[in-house]
Amino acid sequence: MASWDINNVRIKGVAACVPGNKVKTEDFDIFTAEEAEVFNKTVGIRERRIASADVCASDMCQRASEKLLGELGWEKDSIDALVFESVTGDYRTPPTACLLQHRLGLSNDCFCLDLPMGCCGCMYGITVAANLLTAGNIRRALVLVGDTALRMGSMKDKSRVPLFGDAGIAMALEYDTAAPGIAIDFHTDGSNHNALFTPHGGFRNPVTEESLKYEDFGNGIVRAPIHTTIDGMAVFTFAISAPPKSVKQFMEKYSIDCERDVDYFLIHQANKLIVDRVVRKLKLPQDKVPYNLEEFGNTGGASIPLLMVTRLRDRLRSNKETTLLCSSFGLGLSWGTMLLKVSDLVIPELIEI
């Protein structure tokens, strides 16, 4: 069973960086004014940040890391592991984590690893880094998560373009025998991998002339095989069924009462339709479910940490312990639930690049 009860690891801080470029739904030329307003009301994403062509996910993660390390006062040679999660790394090879080790000035003794897990990225990163901290001699780790997801799709595809925003985050983890436990549970259904899919560009279907030829699928969906596709109905059905079921089982396993035991539920900010349905299915207190998708869209694996920075910063920086129950879901298809107890976090103000 893919679940962990991790002790002796404390999250010390989180920082987030987003592009300064704000794009409203009505700014896209694929929408009429009426279509944009319908999208805003139903999907709930009115604005998103889009990186300029010369900015990669690694750049945003680097800026977040530098700010976080500075405010923590951590020496760079004290970082023993760096986990970078992204589906938009700098190159196919080498791993972007290795580039970030150099760019951040970390020690050559730093263990580096790339993960390409999409919307569950933060939880995967925390799982891997926390297990490294408990299993070896390392004492400090950075988890970096970011994407420039708009570049993976066609800018002529109404089913995908307006959903995503770009962001990068950094989380600092430390070995600490007095830390509260972290509970994590994961699931995967690879049989439905094509619900979120990029047909060409890998070694199964390398890039050819056919990869770049656009096809009109109707209903405002124009794309080429090199672009990422979304089966909207399949994703919606998955997101409102499997993750809520797992969250419910998780809460039963740990005897968690949503009113008494959890301060905030952090749900992956896919879109308002999905998050609202998850909240209703789980009967969660609405005042315990923060949203920021109206400003940032779906930021993939950075979604939950970005919620922490933009909606819960004051509370999480206080010395009052805060219990967070997190649910994420996406590529794979994969989904997971995580319980965190945090306090006194170092959280710089949101960084723009």
Coordinates of C-alpha atoms in Angstrom, one line a residue, residues 13-315:
G13 CA 9.4 27.3 5.1
V14 CA 7.8 27.8 1.8
A15 CA 8.2 30.5 -0.9
A16 CA 6.5 31.1 -4.2
C17 CA 7.4 33.0 -7.4
V18 CA 5.0 33.8 -10.3
P19 CA 5.4 35.8 -13.5
G20 CA 4.5 39.5 -13.3
N21 CA 2.5 39.1 -16.5
K22 CA -1.2 38.9 -15.7
V23 CA -3.5 37.6 -18.4
K24 CA -7.3 37.8 -18.0
T25 CA -9.6 35.4 -19.8
E26 CA -11.0 38.1 -22.0
D27 CA -7.4 38.8 -23.2
F28 CA -7.3 35.6 -25.2
D29 CA -8.3 36.1 -28.8
I30 CA -9.9 32.6 -28.9
F31 CA -12.8 33.9 -26.8
T32 CA -15.6 36.3 -27.5
A33 CA -16.6 38.6 -24.6
E34 CA -19.6 36.5 -23.9
E35 CA -17.6 33.2 -23.9
A36 CA -15.0 34.7 -21.6
E37 CA -17.7 35.8 -19.1
V38 CA -19.3 32.3 -19.1
F39 CA -15.8 30.8 -18.5
N40 CA -15.1 33.1 -15.6
K41 CA -18.4 32.3 -13.9
T42 CA -18.3 28.5 -14.4
V43 CA -14.6 27.6 -14.3
G44 CA -13.8 30.4 -11.9
I45 CA -10.4 31.2 -13.4
R46 CA -10.5 34.9 -14.3
E47 CA -6.7 35.6 -14.4
R48 CA -3.5 33.7 -14.6
R49 CA 0.2 34.5 -14.7
I50 CA 2.1 33.6 -17.9
A51 CA 5.9 33.6 -18.1
S52 CA 7.8 35.4 -20.8
A53 CA 9.6 33.2 -23.4
D54 CA 12.9 33.5 -21.6
V55 CA 11.7 32.4 -18.2
C56 CA 11.5 28.7 -17.3
A57 CA 10.0 26.9 -14.3
S58 CA 13.6 26.5 -12.9
D59 CA 14.0 30.3 -12.9
M60 CA 11.0 30.8 -10.7
C61 CA 12.0 28.0 -8.4
Q62 CA 15.5 29.4 -8.2
R63 CA 14.2 32.8 -7.2
A64 CA 11.9 31.3 -4.6
S65 CA 14.7 29.2 -3.2
E66 CA 17.1 32.1 -2.9
K67 CA 14.6 34.2 -1.0
L68 CA 13.6 31.3 1.2
L69 CA 17.2 30.3 2.1
G70 CA 18.0 33.9 2.8
E71 CA 15.1 34.4 5.2
L72 CA 15.8 31.0 6.9
G73 CA 19.5 31.9 7.3
W74 CA 20.5 28.4 6.0
E75 CA 24.0 28.1 4.6
K76 CA 24.0 26.7 1.1
D77 CA 26.4 23.9 1.9
S78 CA 23.9 22.7 4.6
I79 CA 21.5 21.5 1.9
D80 CA 21.9 17.8 1.4
A81 CA 19.2 17.0 -1.1
L82 CA 17.3 18.9 -3.9
V83 CA 14.2 17.4 -5.4
F84 CA 12.8 19.3 -8.5
E85 CA 9.3 18.4 -9.7
S86 CA 8.2 19.6 -13.1
V87 CA 6.9 18.5 -16.5
T88 CA 8.6 21.5 -18.1
G89 CA 12.3 21.1 -17.2
D90 CA 15.0 23.1 -18.9
Y91 CA 16.2 20.3 -21.2
R92 CA 15.4 16.6 -21.9
T93 CA 18.8 15.9 -20.3
P94 CA 20.4 16.6 -18.0
P95 CA 18.1 16.7 -15.0
T96 CA 17.1 20.2 -14.1
A97 CA 17.8 19.5 -10.4
C98 CA 21.5 19.2 -11.3
L99 CA 21.4 22.6 -13.0
L100 CA 19.7 24.1 -10.0
Q101 CA 22.3 22.7 -7.7
H102 CA 24.9 24.7 -9.6
R103 CA 22.9 27.8 -10.0
L104 CA 22.0 27.9 -6.3
G105 CA 25.6 27.4 -5.3
L106 CA 24.9 24.2 -3.4
S107 CA 27.5 21.7 -2.4
N108 CA 28.7 19.0 -4.8
D109 CA 27.7 16.5 -2.1
C110 CA 24.0 17.5 -2.6
F111 CA 21.8 14.6 -3.8
C112 CA 19.7 15.8 -6.8
L113 CA 16.6 14.3 -8.4
D114 CA 14.0 15.2 -11.0
L115 CA 10.3 14.1 -10.8
P116 CA 7.8 14.7 -13.6
M117 CA 4.5 14.1 -11.7
G118 CA 2.4 17.1 -12.6
C119 CA -0.4 18.2 -10.3
C120 CA 0.6 15.8 -7.5
G121 CA 4.1 17.1 -7.7
C122 CA 4.4 18.9 -4.4
M123 CA 3.1 15.8 -2.5
Y124 CA 5.5 13.5 -4.4
G125 CA 8.4 15.9 -3.7
I126 CA 7.6 16.0 0.0
T127 CA 7.3 12.2 0.1
V128 CA 10.6 11.6 -1.5
A129 CA 12.5 14.3 0.4
A130 CA 11.0 13.4 3.7
N131 CA 11.9 9.7 3.3
L132 CA 15.4 10.6 2.3
L133 CA 15.7 12.7 5.5
T134 CA 14.6 9.8 7.7
A135 CA 16.5 7.1 5.9
G136 CA 20.0 8.6 5.5
N137 CA 22.5 11.0 6.9
I138 CA 21.0 14.1 5.3
R139 CA 19.6 16.8 7.5
R140 CA 18.2 19.4 5.1
A141 CA 16.4 19.3 1.8
L142 CA 14.8 21.6 -0.7
V143 CA 11.6 20.6 -2.6
L144 CA 11.2 22.7 -5.7
V145 CA 8.0 22.5 -7.8
G146 CA 7.2 24.5 -10.9
D147 CA 5.8 24.5 -14.4
T148 CA 5.3 26.7 -17.5
A149 CA 2.4 24.6 -18.5
L150 CA 0.9 26.9 -21.1
R151 CA 3.8 26.2 -23.4
M152 CA 2.9 22.5 -23.6
G153 CA -0.5 23.2 -25.2
S154 CA -1.8 24.9 -28.3
M155 CA -2.7 28.5 -27.9
K156 CA -5.7 27.7 -30.2
D157 CA -7.1 25.1 -27.9
K158 CA -10.1 26.5 -25.8
S159 CA -10.2 23.3 -23.8
R160 CA -6.8 23.9 -22.3
V161 CA -5.3 27.4 -22.8
P162 CA -7.4 29.3 -20.2
L163 CA -7.0 26.7 -17.4
F164 CA -3.3 27.0 -16.6
G165 CA -1.0 29.5 -15.0
D166 CA 2.8 29.4 -14.4
A167 CA 4.4 29.3 -11.0
G168 CA 7.4 28.0 -9.1
I169 CA 7.7 27.2 -5.4
A170 CA 10.4 26.2 -2.9
M171 CA 9.9 24.3 0.3
A172 CA 12.5 23.7 3.0
L173 CA 12.5 20.4 5.0
E174 CA 14.7 19.6 8.0
Y175 CA 15.4 16.5 10.1
D176 CA 13.9 17.2 13.6
T177 CA 13.1 14.5 16.1
A178 CA 10.5 16.8 17.8
A179 CA 8.6 17.3 14.5
P180 CA 4.9 16.3 14.2
G181 CA 4.3 13.4 11.9
I182 CA 3.4 13.6 8.2
A183 CA 0.9 11.1 6.8
I184 CA 0.7 10.5 3.1
D185 CA -1.4 8.2 0.9
F186 CA -1.0 7.8 -2.9
H187 CA -2.9 6.0 -5.7
T188 CA -2.3 5.5 -9.5
D189 CA -4.5 4.4 -12.4
G190 CA -2.3 4.3 -15.5
S191 CA -5.1 2.8 -17.6
N192 CA -6.5 6.3 -17.9
H193 CA -3.2 8.0 -18.7
N194 CA -4.5 9.5 -22.0
A195 CA -7.0 11.7 -20.1
L196 CA -4.0 14.1 -19.7
F197 CA -1.7 13.3 -22.5
T198 CA 1.0 14.6 -24.8
P199 CA 1.0 12.2 -27.8
H200 CA 4.3 13.2 -29.5
G201 CA 7.7 14.4 -28.3
G202 CA 8.8 11.4 -26.3
F203 CA 10.6 8.3 -27.6
R204 CA 7.4 6.3 -28.2
N205 CA 6.4 9.0 -30.8
P206 CA 9.4 11.2 -31.6
V207 CA 8.8 14.6 -33.2
T208 CA 8.2 14.4 -37.0
E209 CA 6.6 16.8 -39.5
E210 CA 3.3 15.3 -38.5
S211 CA 3.8 16.3 -34.9
L212 CA 3.6 20.0 -35.9
K213 CA 0.5 19.8 -38.1
Y214 CA -2.5 21.5 -36.6
E215 CA -5.9 19.8 -36.8
D216 CA -9.3 21.4 -36.1
F217 CA -11.4 19.2 -33.8
G218 CA -14.3 21.6 -33.6
N219 CA -15.6 23.6 -30.7
G220 CA -12.6 25.8 -30.6
I221 CA -10.1 23.0 -30.2
V222 CA -7.2 23.4 -32.7
R223 CA -3.9 21.6 -31.9
A224 CA -1.1 19.4 -33.2
P225 CA 0.1 16.0 -31.8
I226 CA 3.0 17.8 -30.1
H227 CA 0.6 19.6 -27.8
T228 CA -0.8 18.3 -24.5
T229 CA -4.5 17.3 -24.6
I230 CA -7.2 17.2 -22.0
D231 CA -10.2 14.9 -22.1
G232 CA -12.3 17.3 -20.0
M233 CA -15.1 14.9 -19.2
A234 CA -12.8 12.1 -18.2
V235 CA -10.7 14.4 -16.0
F236 CA -13.8 15.8 -14.3
T237 CA -15.3 12.4 -13.6
F238 CA -12.0 11.2 -12.2
A239 CA -11.4 14.3 -10.1
I240 CA -14.8 14.3 -8.4
S241 CA -14.8 10.5 -7.7
A242 CA -11.4 8.9 -6.9
P243 CA -9.7 11.7 -4.8
P244 CA -12.8 12.4 -2.6
K245 CA -13.1 8.7 -1.9
S246 CA -9.5 8.5 -0.9
V247 CA -9.8 11.5 1.3
K248 CA -12.7 10.0 3.1
Q249 CA -10.9 6.7 3.6
F250 CA -7.8 8.6 4.8
M251 CA -9.9 10.5 7.4
E252 CA -11.5 7.3 8.6
K253 CA -8.1 5.6 8.9
Y254 CA -6.7 8.4 11.1
S255 CA -10.1 9.1 12.9
I256 CA -10.0 12.7 11.5
D257 CA -13.1 14.9 12.1
C258 CA -13.2 17.6 9.5
E259 CA -14.7 20.1 12.0
R260 CA -12.6 19.4 15.0
D261 CA -9.2 18.1 13.7
V262 CA -8.4 20.1 10.5
D263 CA -7.8 23.8 10.2
Y264 CA -7.7 24.0 6.4
F265 CA -8.3 21.7 3.5
L266 CA -6.0 22.5 0.6
I267 CA -7.4 21.1 -2.6
H268 CA -5.5 21.2 -5.9
Q269 CA -6.8 24.3 -7.7
A270 CA -7.9 22.5 -10.9
N271 CA -10.9 24.7 -11.5
K272 CA -13.9 25.9 -9.5
L273 CA -16.3 23.2 -10.8
I274 CA -14.0 20.4 -9.6
V275 CA -13.1 22.0 -6.2
D276 CA -16.7 22.9 -5.4
R277 CA -17.8 19.4 -6.2
V278 CA -15.1 17.8 -4.0
V279 CA -16.1 20.1 -1.2
R280 CA -19.7 19.1 -1.5
K281 CA -19.0 15.4 -1.7
L282 CA -16.8 15.5 1.4
K283 CA -19.2 17.9 3.2
L284 CA -16.3 20.1 4.1
P285 CA -16.8 23.4 6.0
Q286 CA -16.5 26.1 3.2
D287 CA -14.6 28.5 5.5
K288 CA -11.8 25.9 5.8
V289 CA -11.3 25.6 2.0
P290 CA -9.2 28.5 0.6
Y291 CA -9.2 29.2 -3.2
N292 CA -6.8 31.2 -5.3
L293 CA -7.6 29.8 -8.8
E294 CA -9.4 33.0 -9.7
E295 CA -6.1 34.8 -9.7
F296 CA -3.6 32.1 -10.7
G297 CA -5.4 29.3 -12.5
N298 CA -4.2 25.7 -12.3
T299 CA -0.5 25.9 -11.4
G300 CA 0.0 22.2 -11.4
G301 CA 2.2 20.8 -8.6
A302 CA 2.8 24.3 -7.2
S303 CA -0.9 24.7 -6.5
I304 CA -1.0 23.7 -2.8
P305 CA 2.2 25.6 -1.7
L306 CA 0.9 28.6 -3.7
L307 CA -2.3 28.5 -1.6
M308 CA -0.2 28.5 1.5
V309 CA 1.7 31.6 0.4
T310 CA -1.2 33.6 -1.0
R311 CA -4.0 32.7 1.3
L312 CA -2.6 31.4 4.6
R313 CA 0.7 33.2 5.0
D314 CA -0.2 35.1 8.3
R315 CA -1.6 32.0 10.0

